């Protein structure tokens, strides 16, 4: 498992912060030493103990929630600083998470197999054995919102309709039962924005999200704004509120005998990225090229451990050196971002999803080192052990389905990149030369999808011409 020292925790207020002392009258200067001695004898310090909330860390920039794969430690185990405690599945990989503190794992809030949003408590760490009982009580209070949501499914329909109109008698009651001690308010960024916009005190909002998280719907209720799903059948003035919820209109009745399987964290991240990608104006250009010389080179270097993916990645990197605009990105819709490094991300299908390990500085590595690095990345990807910089630093993506016999396809542009190249299979094709003589040669078609805000047709045409020359005369790949 990969190791990541991002085990974050919050410290609850100490049980006692008082210093008991007896006030003394002012003494003359010559009696100062005796005054200090008397004062030090009379002071009694209370030992301060700490109970820390272990919360779900953000293991990548796109992670919004994590799944507990396994707890390495059990309740009651003594922990040392830097020791691995839990394995968390992010949207890209499984990672060991270490603790920054010594202590005792007093309680596990989120068990194995369950998920929690980033920032939600997943365990409680006590400093000494005396605090274990209090820590367990804190853990049970942290999981109370979840149990309350399950225990009271019937009453909400009666109270959910008037709740926005009749201020907050019912919410205040539930808040009192849930909060047995000082608790940090956890809310989504959009919920905080809504609260500020509608002048709603976030501390008075009743959370209904997982693990006591305040959602945008909770803030709308507190502000007296009915959620769009409740307002849909209401008056014509609420029509705009229904428009931002197209998902409700696309839900189709289930087909008899079908089974619904929820996305894994990785599949959810892929889905989100693909939807984000479709917002970018793209265009596609295809280009056929002869691969006889490349196939011959591959047969020569294959015994040395070189893969076809490494050959294609090296050829792509050498081409990008001559066409830097195709290696550029548009992040704000107003400017070009030219990347100094050429990092080739290669799409890899793994169990339960898709990931793009990155060959960093591919133009500066020789073919054999590049191939060795690629093998290491694939092994780590399939074991879900990639570090964030090994899958999110790509500047250009390569997707190869030729190994499966696919002759041509289009790829969807990944967010934050300028172009992606889809490589099809090399197949025998009848071609005619300039003199009209026919022959059979191996040819493949590559299609490039590019961001039209920064890359134009002439840019891609020039890029593909250079790439074709390298593929058809691949001797430079081994230098």
Short mmCIF file of C-alpha atoms in Angstrom, two decimals:
data_model
loop_
_atom_site.label_atom_id
_atom_site.label_comp_id
_atom_site.label_asym_id
_atom_site.label_seq_id
_atom_site.Cartn_x
_atom_site.Cartn_y
_atom_site.Cartn_z
CA UNK A 1 0.00 0.00 0.00
CA UNK A 2 1.14 3.55 -0.63
CA UNK A 3 1.85 5.63 2.45
CA UNK A 4 0.56 9.14 3.04
CA UNK A 5 1.13 11.25 6.14
CA UNK A 6 -2.14 13.13 5.86
CA UNK A 7 -3.89 11.79 8.91
CA UNK A 8 -5.51 14.96 10.10
CA UNK A 9 -7.16 15.48 13.44
CA UNK A 10 -8.87 18.12 15.46
CA UNK A 11 -8.36 18.72 19.12
CA UNK A 12 -11.43 19.17 21.28
CA UNK A 13 -11.28 21.74 24.09
CA UNK A 14 -9.37 20.37 27.14
CA UNK A 15 -11.45 18.95 29.98
CA UNK A 16 -9.95 21.45 32.37
CA UNK A 17 -7.96 24.55 31.72
CA UNK A 18 -7.93 26.07 35.17
CA UNK A 19 -4.96 26.87 37.37
CA UNK A 20 -5.82 26.91 41.07
CA UNK A 21 -3.78 29.47 42.93
CA UNK A 22 -4.04 31.54 46.09
CA UNK A 23 -3.72 35.28 45.53
CA UNK A 24 -0.98 36.85 47.62
CA UNK A 25 -0.56 40.45 48.69
CA UNK A 26 2.26 42.48 47.19
CA UNK A 27 5.56 42.07 49.00
CA UNK A 28 8.45 44.50 49.37
CA UNK A 29 11.35 43.99 46.96
CA UNK A 30 13.60 42.40 49.61
CA UNK A 31 10.97 39.69 50.17
CA UNK A 32 10.67 38.79 46.46
CA UNK A 33 12.54 35.49 46.67
CA UNK A 34 10.44 34.22 49.57
CA UNK A 35 7.29 35.36 47.76
CA UNK A 36 8.24 33.33 44.67
CA UNK A 37 8.90 30.24 46.78
CA UNK A 38 5.62 30.63 48.63
CA UNK A 39 3.75 31.24 45.37
CA UNK A 40 5.25 28.21 43.61
CA UNK A 41 4.33 25.96 46.51
CA UNK A 42 0.73 27.08 46.49
CA UNK A 43 0.17 26.66 42.69
CA UNK A 44 -1.50 23.40 41.61
CA UNK A 45 -1.49 22.54 37.88
CA UNK A 46 -4.27 20.42 36.40
CA UNK A 47 -3.10 17.89 33.79
CA UNK A 48 -4.76 18.64 30.46
CA UNK A 49 -5.94 15.68 28.41
CA UNK A 50 -6.88 15.66 24.75
CA UNK A 51 -9.46 13.82 22.67
CA UNK A 52 -8.94 14.15 18.94
CA UNK A 53 -11.36 13.56 16.11
CA UNK A 54 -9.83 11.60 13.25
CA UNK A 55 -11.49 12.79 10.07
CA UNK A 56 -11.53 11.71 6.45
CA UNK A 57 -8.51 13.25 4.68
CA UNK A 58 -8.50 14.62 1.13
CA UNK A 59 -6.11 12.31 -0.69
CA UNK A 60 -6.45 14.03 -4.07
CA UNK A 61 -7.64 17.31 -5.51
CA UNK A 62 -10.81 15.70 -6.90
CA UNK A 63 -11.71 13.62 -3.85
CA UNK A 64 -15.01 14.54 -2.19
CA UNK A 65 -15.51 11.37 -0.16
CA UNK A 66 -13.52 8.31 0.78
CA UNK A 67 -14.31 4.69 1.53
CA UNK A 68 -12.79 2.80 4.45
CA UNK A 69 -11.13 -0.26 2.91
CA UNK A 70 -9.84 -1.61 6.22
CA UNK A 71 -8.81 -0.51 9.68
CA UNK A 72 -5.23 -1.62 10.30
CA UNK A 73 -5.69 -0.89 14.00
CA UNK A 74 -8.56 -1.91 16.26
CA UNK A 75 -10.36 -0.08 19.04
CA UNK A 76 -8.18 0.02 22.14
CA UNK A 77 -4.88 -0.25 20.24
CA UNK A 78 -2.09 2.11 21.26
CA UNK A 79 -0.87 4.24 18.35
CA UNK A 80 2.51 5.81 17.77
CA UNK A 81 3.14 8.90 15.66
CA UNK A 82 3.75 7.96 12.00
CA UNK A 83 2.06 4.56 12.31
CA UNK A 84 -0.43 3.42 9.62
CA UNK A 85 -3.93 3.26 11.07
CA UNK A 86 -6.46 2.92 8.25
CA UNK A 87 -6.59 2.19 4.51
CA UNK A 88 -8.75 4.69 2.60
CA UNK A 89 -9.99 4.32 -0.97
CA UNK A 90 -9.96 7.64 -2.79
CA UNK A 91 -11.28 8.24 -6.29
CA UNK A 92 -8.00 6.96 -7.76
CA UNK A 93 -6.12 4.70 -5.33
CA UNK A 94 -6.02 2.94 -1.96
CA UNK A 95 -3.69 4.60 0.53
CA UNK A 96 -2.37 3.84 3.98
CA UNK A 97 -3.03 6.82 6.24
CA UNK A 98 -0.74 7.53 9.17
CA UNK A 99 -1.33 9.33 12.46
CA UNK A 100 0.44 12.51 13.50
CA UNK A 101 -0.14 11.81 17.20
CA UNK A 102 0.49 9.24 19.90
CA UNK A 103 -2.61 7.95 21.65
CA UNK A 104 -5.26 5.24 21.86
CA UNK A 105 -7.78 4.45 19.13
CA UNK A 106 -10.78 4.82 21.40
CA UNK A 107 -13.58 4.42 18.86
CA UNK A 108 -14.17 3.73 15.17
CA UNK A 109 -16.97 5.92 13.81
CA UNK A 110 -16.99 4.72 10.18
CA UNK A 111 -16.58 0.93 9.87
CA UNK A 112 -14.93 -0.94 7.01
CA UNK A 113 -16.80 -0.82 3.71
CA UNK A 114 -18.62 2.44 4.45
CA UNK A 115 -17.92 5.88 2.99
CA UNK A 116 -17.70 9.34 4.50
CA UNK A 117 -17.28 12.81 2.98
CA UNK A 118 -13.93 14.57 3.27
CA UNK A 119 -13.75 16.23 6.70
CA UNK A 120 -16.24 13.91 8.39
CA UNK A 121 -15.08 12.10 11.58
CA UNK A 122 -14.09 8.47 11.03
CA UNK A 123 -12.56 7.70 14.42
CA UNK A 124 -11.73 9.09 17.86
CA UNK A 125 -8.24 9.22 19.35
CA UNK A 126 -7.81 9.50 23.13
CA UNK A 127 -4.61 10.56 24.82
CA UNK A 128 -4.96 8.31 27.90
CA UNK A 129 -7.14 5.41 29.04
CA UNK A 130 -9.11 7.75 31.32
CA UNK A 131 -10.57 9.51 28.27
CA UNK A 132 -11.69 6.35 26.41
CA UNK A 133 -15.20 6.38 27.89
CA UNK A 134 -15.71 10.04 26.99
CA UNK A 135 -14.29 9.40 23.50
CA UNK A 136 -16.77 6.55 22.96
CA UNK A 137 -19.61 8.85 24.00
CA UNK A 138 -18.35 11.41 21.51
CA UNK A 139 -18.25 8.73 18.81
CA UNK A 140 -21.85 7.69 19.49
CA UNK A 141 -22.98 11.33 19.30
CA UNK A 142 -21.13 11.71 15.99
CA UNK A 143 -23.06 8.79 14.52
CA UNK A 144 -26.44 9.91 15.97
CA UNK A 145 -27.56 11.89 12.88
CA UNK A 146 -27.23 8.74 10.78
CA UNK A 147 -29.27 6.61 13.17
CA UNK A 148 -31.92 9.29 13.59
CA UNK A 149 -32.42 9.42 9.84
CA UNK A 150 -33.09 5.69 9.82
CA UNK A 151 -35.30 5.52 12.91
CA UNK A 152 -37.72 8.27 11.90
CA UNK A 153 -38.70 7.66 8.28
CA UNK A 154 -42.45 8.13 8.89
CA UNK A 155 -42.72 11.53 10.67
CA UNK A 156 -40.71 13.62 8.15
CA UNK A 157 -43.44 13.74 5.46
CA UNK A 158 -45.72 15.45 8.02
CA UNK A 159 -43.11 17.95 9.21
CA UNK A 160 -41.05 18.46 6.05
CA UNK A 161 -43.75 20.50 4.30
CA UNK A 162 -44.44 23.08 7.04
CA UNK A 163 -40.82 23.22 8.21
CA UNK A 164 -39.80 26.04 5.85
CA UNK A 165 -42.80 28.19 6.86
CA UNK A 166 -42.91 27.52 10.63
CA UNK A 167 -39.52 28.73 11.84
CA UNK A 168 -37.57 26.17 13.88
CA UNK A 169 -39.26 24.63 16.94
CA UNK A 170 -38.70 21.06 15.71
CA UNK A 171 -35.10 21.64 14.50
CA UNK A 172 -34.04 23.16 17.84
CA UNK A 173 -35.29 20.11 19.69
CA UNK A 174 -33.36 17.68 17.51
CA UNK A 175 -30.24 19.80 17.80
CA UNK A 176 -30.37 19.60 21.57
CA UNK A 177 -30.59 15.82 21.56
CA UNK A 178 -27.77 15.38 19.08
CA UNK A 179 -25.18 17.74 20.49
CA UNK A 180 -24.06 16.37 23.83
CA UNK A 181 -20.77 18.26 23.70
CA UNK A 182 -18.94 20.87 21.66
CA UNK A 183 -19.13 19.90 17.98
CA UNK A 184 -17.72 21.46 14.85
CA UNK A 185 -20.30 22.37 12.24
CA UNK A 186 -19.61 20.51 8.98
CA UNK A 187 -21.27 21.93 5.86
CA UNK A 188 -20.76 21.68 2.12
CA UNK A 189 -19.19 24.74 0.43
CA UNK A 190 -22.41 25.40 -1.49
CA UNK A 191 -24.43 25.21 1.74
CA UNK A 192 -22.14 27.81 3.33
CA UNK A 193 -22.53 30.05 0.27
CA UNK A 194 -26.34 29.75 0.43
CA UNK A 195 -26.34 30.48 4.16
CA UNK A 196 -24.33 33.65 3.62
CA UNK A 197 -26.52 34.67 0.68
CA UNK A 198 -29.81 34.21 2.59
CA UNK A 199 -28.39 35.47 5.92
CA UNK A 200 -29.00 32.16 7.70
CA UNK A 201 -27.04 31.30 10.85
CA UNK A 202 -25.25 28.09 9.84
CA UNK A 203 -25.11 26.99 13.51
CA UNK A 204 -28.90 26.88 13.72
CA UNK A 205 -29.40 24.69 10.63
CA UNK A 206 -30.41 21.07 11.21
CA UNK A 207 -28.07 18.73 9.30
CA UNK A 208 -29.57 15.86 7.32
CA UNK A 209 -26.52 14.86 5.30
CA UNK A 210 -24.27 11.90 6.10
CA UNK A 211 -22.48 12.11 9.47
CA UNK A 212 -24.16 15.37 10.42
CA UNK A 213 -23.15 17.30 7.30
CA UNK A 214 -25.25 20.38 6.43
CA UNK A 215 -26.43 20.31 2.81
CA UNK A 216 -27.79 23.03 0.53
CA UNK A 217 -31.33 21.66 1.04
CA UNK A 218 -30.96 22.10 4.81
CA UNK A 219 -30.07 25.77 4.35
CA UNK A 220 -32.98 26.27 1.96
CA UNK A 221 -35.37 24.85 4.54
CA UNK A 222 -33.96 27.11 7.24
CA UNK A 223 -34.32 30.12 4.94
CA UNK A 224 -37.93 29.26 4.12
CA UNK A 225 -37.12 28.33 0.54
CA UNK A 226 -38.80 25.07 -0.39
CA UNK A 227 -36.49 22.61 -2.17
CA UNK A 228 -37.15 22.24 -5.87
CA UNK A 229 -38.37 18.63 -5.53
CA UNK A 230 -41.13 19.72 -3.11
CA UNK A 231 -42.08 22.77 -5.14
CA UNK A 232 -42.41 21.05 -8.51
CA UNK A 233 -46.18 20.48 -8.29
CA UNK A 234 -46.80 23.95 -6.83
CA UNK A 235 -47.57 27.33 -8.39
CA UNK A 236 -46.24 28.56 -11.75
CA UNK A 237 -43.78 30.91 -10.00
CA UNK A 238 -41.75 27.89 -8.87
CA UNK A 239 -41.08 26.73 -12.47
CA UNK A 240 -37.54 28.22 -12.55
CA UNK A 241 -36.67 26.22 -9.40
CA UNK A 242 -37.51 22.96 -11.19
CA UNK A 243 -35.32 23.72 -14.23
CA UNK A 244 -31.93 23.12 -12.52
CA UNK A 245 -32.98 19.52 -11.74
CA UNK A 246 -32.95 17.79 -15.14
CA UNK A 247 -31.78 14.58 -13.46
CA UNK A 248 -35.29 14.05 -12.05
CA UNK A 249 -36.75 14.11 -15.56
CA UNK A 250 -34.23 11.56 -16.88
CA UNK A 251 -34.97 8.89 -14.25
CA UNK A 252 -36.65 6.03 -16.06
CA UNK A 253 -38.72 3.27 -14.48
CA UNK A 254 -36.61 0.21 -13.67
CA UNK A 255 -36.67 -2.69 -16.11
CA UNK A 256 -38.04 -5.84 -14.47
CA UNK A 257 -35.22 -8.13 -13.39
CA UNK A 258 -32.55 -5.39 -13.57
CA UNK A 259 -30.05 -4.72 -10.79
CA UNK A 260 -28.78 -1.27 -9.78
CA UNK A 261 -25.09 -1.18 -8.83
CA UNK A 262 -23.75 2.11 -7.39
CA UNK A 263 -20.53 3.63 -8.75
CA UNK A 264 -17.27 2.96 -6.97
CA UNK A 265 -15.26 6.03 -5.92
CA UNK A 266 -13.15 5.72 -9.07
CA UNK A 267 -16.15 5.28 -11.38
CA UNK A 268 -17.79 8.31 -9.77
CA UNK A 269 -14.66 10.39 -10.43
CA UNK A 270 -14.52 9.21 -14.06
CA UNK A 271 -18.19 10.09 -14.54
CA UNK A 272 -17.68 13.56 -13.08
CA UNK A 273 -14.59 14.21 -15.22
CA UNK A 274 -16.30 13.09 -18.42
CA UNK A 275 -19.26 15.40 -17.84
CA UNK A 276 -16.80 18.23 -17.12
CA UNK A 277 -14.92 17.44 -20.36
CA UNK A 278 -18.03 17.80 -22.49
CA UNK A 279 -18.16 21.50 -21.58
CA UNK A 280 -14.96 22.10 -23.58
CA UNK A 281 -15.33 22.94 -27.32
CA UNK A 282 -13.38 20.18 -29.05
CA UNK A 283 -12.74 18.99 -32.60
CA UNK A 284 -11.22 15.79 -34.02
CA UNK A 285 -8.68 15.06 -36.72
CA UNK A 286 -7.76 11.60 -38.05
CA UNK A 287 -4.56 10.57 -39.82
CA UNK A 288 -3.51 7.24 -41.41
CA UNK A 289 0.15 6.13 -41.32
CA UNK A 290 2.25 3.15 -42.34
CA UNK A 291 3.64 1.06 -39.49
CA UNK A 292 5.89 -1.51 -41.22
CA UNK A 293 9.09 0.08 -39.94
CA UNK A 294 7.64 0.52 -36.43
CA UNK A 295 6.51 -3.12 -36.34
CA UNK A 296 10.01 -4.23 -37.37
CA UNK A 297 11.61 -2.10 -34.65
CA UNK A 298 9.17 -3.48 -32.08
CA UNK A 299 10.11 -7.06 -32.92
CA UNK A 300 13.77 -6.10 -32.45
CA UNK A 301 13.38 -4.38 -29.03
CA UNK A 302 10.58 -6.55 -27.61
CA UNK A 303 13.01 -9.15 -26.17
CA UNK A 304 14.63 -6.31 -24.19
CA UNK A 305 11.35 -5.57 -22.44
CA UNK A 306 10.16 -2.66 -24.60
CA UNK A 307 6.40 -2.44 -25.11
CA UNK A 308 4.46 -0.90 -27.99
CA UNK A 309 2.97 1.59 -25.53
CA UNK A 310 6.49 2.81 -24.69
CA UNK A 311 7.30 3.22 -28.39
CA UNK A 312 4.13 5.25 -28.99
CA UNK A 313 4.68 7.37 -25.86
CA UNK A 314 8.26 8.13 -26.90
CA UNK A 315 7.18 9.06 -30.43
CA UNK A 316 4.43 11.30 -29.02
CA UNK A 317 6.84 13.06 -26.66
CA UNK A 318 9.36 13.71 -29.46
CA UNK A 319 6.54 15.16 -31.59
CA UNK A 320 5.33 17.45 -28.80
CA UNK A 321 8.81 18.96 -28.50
CA UNK A 322 8.31 20.36 -32.02
CA UNK A 323 4.66 21.34 -31.44
CA UNK A 324 4.43 22.87 -27.92
CA UNK A 325 0.95 24.31 -28.47
CA UNK A 326 -0.49 20.78 -28.58
CA UNK A 327 1.09 20.25 -25.13
CA UNK A 328 -0.53 23.44 -23.82
CA UNK A 329 -3.69 23.89 -21.72
CA UNK A 330 -6.51 26.40 -21.37
CA UNK A 331 -7.46 26.66 -17.69
CA UNK A 332 -9.41 29.92 -17.50
CA UNK A 333 -10.88 30.28 -21.00
CA UNK A 334 -8.79 33.43 -21.52
CA UNK A 335 -5.18 32.31 -21.94
CA UNK A 336 -2.72 29.63 -23.02
CA UNK A 337 -0.71 27.74 -20.42
CA UNK A 338 2.43 26.33 -22.02
CA UNK A 339 3.79 23.37 -20.05
CA UNK A 340 7.56 23.13 -19.68
CA UNK A 341 7.38 19.38 -19.05
CA UNK A 342 6.09 16.79 -21.48
CA UNK A 343 4.20 14.30 -19.32
CA UNK A 344 2.45 11.57 -21.30
CA UNK A 345 -0.60 10.13 -19.53
CA UNK A 346 -1.62 6.70 -20.85
CA UNK A 347 -5.14 5.35 -20.27
CA UNK A 348 -5.20 1.99 -18.47
CA UNK A 349 -8.30 -0.09 -17.76
CA UNK A 350 -8.22 -1.60 -14.28
CA UNK A 351 -10.72 -3.54 -12.25
CA UNK A 352 -13.63 -1.21 -11.53
CA UNK A 353 -12.50 1.83 -13.47
CA UNK A 354 -10.02 3.72 -15.63
CA UNK A 355 -6.84 5.53 -14.64
CA UNK A 356 -4.09 7.38 -16.51
CA UNK A 357 -0.58 6.75 -15.11
CA UNK A 358 1.83 9.48 -16.21
CA UNK A 359 5.25 9.07 -17.84
CA UNK A 360 6.85 12.29 -16.64
CA UNK A 361 9.44 14.01 -18.85
CA UNK A 362 8.96 11.29 -21.47
CA UNK A 363 10.99 13.25 -24.03
CA UNK A 364 14.09 13.17 -21.78
CA UNK A 365 14.10 9.41 -21.05
CA UNK A 366 15.54 6.82 -23.39
CA UNK A 367 13.26 4.11 -24.74
CA UNK A 368 14.43 1.36 -22.39
CA UNK A 369 14.13 3.44 -19.21
CA UNK A 370 10.74 4.70 -20.37
CA UNK A 371 9.50 1.13 -20.89
CA UNK A 372 10.75 0.05 -17.45
CA UNK A 373 9.05 3.04 -15.84
CA UNK A 374 5.81 2.20 -17.65
CA UNK A 375 5.78 -1.36 -16.34
CA UNK A 376 6.24 -0.07 -12.77
CA UNK A 377 3.36 2.40 -13.18
CA UNK A 378 1.00 -0.28 -14.56
CA UNK A 379 1.77 -2.60 -11.63
CA UNK A 380 1.11 0.20 -9.13
CA UNK A 381 -2.09 1.21 -10.95
CA UNK A 382 -3.53 -2.31 -10.86
CA UNK A 383 -2.62 -2.60 -7.17
CA UNK A 384 -4.24 0.86 -6.60
CA UNK A 385 -0.97 2.20 -5.18
CA UNK A 386 -0.33 5.19 -7.43
CA UNK A 387 0.58 8.44 -5.71
CA UNK A 388 -1.38 11.56 -6.82
CA UNK A 389 1.53 13.00 -8.84
CA UNK A 390 1.71 9.72 -10.77
CA UNK A 391 -1.77 10.08 -12.25
CA UNK A 392 -2.74 13.77 -12.21
CA UNK A 393 0.29 15.49 -13.78
CA UNK A 394 -0.30 14.59 -17.45
CA UNK A 395 -0.04 17.26 -20.15
CA UNK A 396 -1.10 15.03 -23.07
CA UNK A 397 -2.99 11.72 -23.04
CA UNK A 398 -2.52 8.61 -25.15
CA UNK A 399 -5.25 5.97 -25.45
CA UNK A 400 -4.45 2.76 -27.32
CA UNK A 401 -7.20 0.27 -28.19
CA UNK A 402 -5.28 -1.14 -31.13
CA UNK A 403 -4.20 -4.11 -28.99
CA UNK A 404 -7.87 -5.13 -28.89
CA UNK A 405 -8.24 -4.99 -32.68
CA UNK A 406 -10.13 -1.66 -32.72
CA UNK A 407 -9.25 0.05 -36.01
CA UNK A 408 -10.31 3.60 -35.05
CA UNK A 409 -12.12 5.48 -32.27
CA UNK A 410 -12.51 8.92 -30.74
CA UNK A 411 -11.39 9.71 -27.19
CA UNK A 412 -12.92 12.23 -24.79
CA UNK A 413 -10.58 15.06 -23.79
CA UNK A 414 -9.53 14.82 -20.12
CA UNK A 415 -10.08 17.97 -18.00
CA UNK A 416 -7.04 20.24 -17.80
CA UNK A 417 -5.35 19.03 -21.00
CA UNK A 418 -5.21 20.34 -24.55
CA UNK A 419 -5.34 17.09 -26.54
CA UNK A 420 -5.71 13.30 -26.41
CA UNK A 421 -4.65 10.84 -29.12
CA UNK A 422 -6.60 7.64 -29.85
CA UNK A 423 -4.51 4.91 -31.50
CA UNK A 424 -6.16 2.17 -33.54
CA UNK A 425 -4.87 -1.22 -34.64
CA UNK A 426 -2.28 -1.69 -37.36
CA UNK A 427 -3.79 -3.79 -40.16
CA UNK A 428 -2.65 -4.98 -43.61
CA UNK A 429 -3.96 -2.59 -46.24
CA UNK A 430 -3.68 -2.52 -50.04
CA UNK A 431 -1.97 0.71 -51.13
CA UNK A 432 -0.90 2.15 -54.48
CA UNK A 433 2.42 3.95 -54.93
CA UNK A 434 3.12 6.96 -57.16
CA UNK A 435 3.73 4.72 -60.17
CA UNK A 436 0.40 2.93 -59.76
CA UNK A 437 1.82 -0.32 -58.41
CA UNK A 438 -0.17 -2.03 -55.67
CA UNK A 439 1.31 -3.50 -52.52
CA UNK A 440 0.18 -4.55 -49.08
CA UNK A 441 1.39 -2.48 -46.12
CA UNK A 442 0.43 -2.27 -42.44
CA UNK A 443 -1.43 0.93 -41.67
CA UNK A 444 -3.03 2.40 -38.57
CA UNK A 445 -5.28 5.38 -38.01
CA UNK A 446 -4.83 7.81 -35.11
CA UNK A 447 -7.51 10.33 -34.12
CA UNK A 448 -6.68 13.37 -32.00
CA UNK A 449 -9.32 15.23 -29.97
CA UNK A 450 -8.23 18.78 -29.10
CA UNK A 451 -9.42 21.88 -27.27
CA UNK A 452 -10.35 24.29 -30.07
CA UNK A 453 -9.84 27.32 -27.83
CA UNK A 454 -6.05 26.94 -28.04
CA UNK A 455 -5.36 24.33 -30.74
CA UNK A 456 -6.51 24.86 -34.32
CA UNK A 457 -6.79 22.55 -37.31
CA UNK A 458 -3.44 23.58 -38.79
CA UNK A 459 -1.76 22.92 -35.42
CA UNK A 460 -3.10 19.36 -35.29
CA UNK A 461 -2.31 18.72 -38.96
CA UNK A 462 1.32 19.73 -38.39
CA UNK A 463 1.51 17.62 -35.23
CA UNK A 464 0.16 14.51 -37.01
CA UNK A 465 2.49 14.96 -39.98
CA UNK A 466 5.51 15.03 -37.66
CA UNK A 467 4.21 12.06 -35.66
CA UNK A 468 3.69 10.10 -38.90
CA UNK A 469 7.28 10.78 -40.04
CA UNK A 470 8.63 9.47 -36.71
CA UNK A 471 6.41 6.34 -36.87
CA UNK A 472 7.39 5.61 -40.48
CA UNK A 473 11.09 6.25 -39.76
CA UNK A 474 11.41 5.16 -36.11
CA UNK A 475 15.22 4.85 -35.84
CA UNK A 476 15.36 8.08 -33.78
CA UNK A 477 13.26 6.43 -31.05
CA UNK A 478 16.20 4.32 -29.87
CA UNK A 479 18.68 7.20 -29.58
#
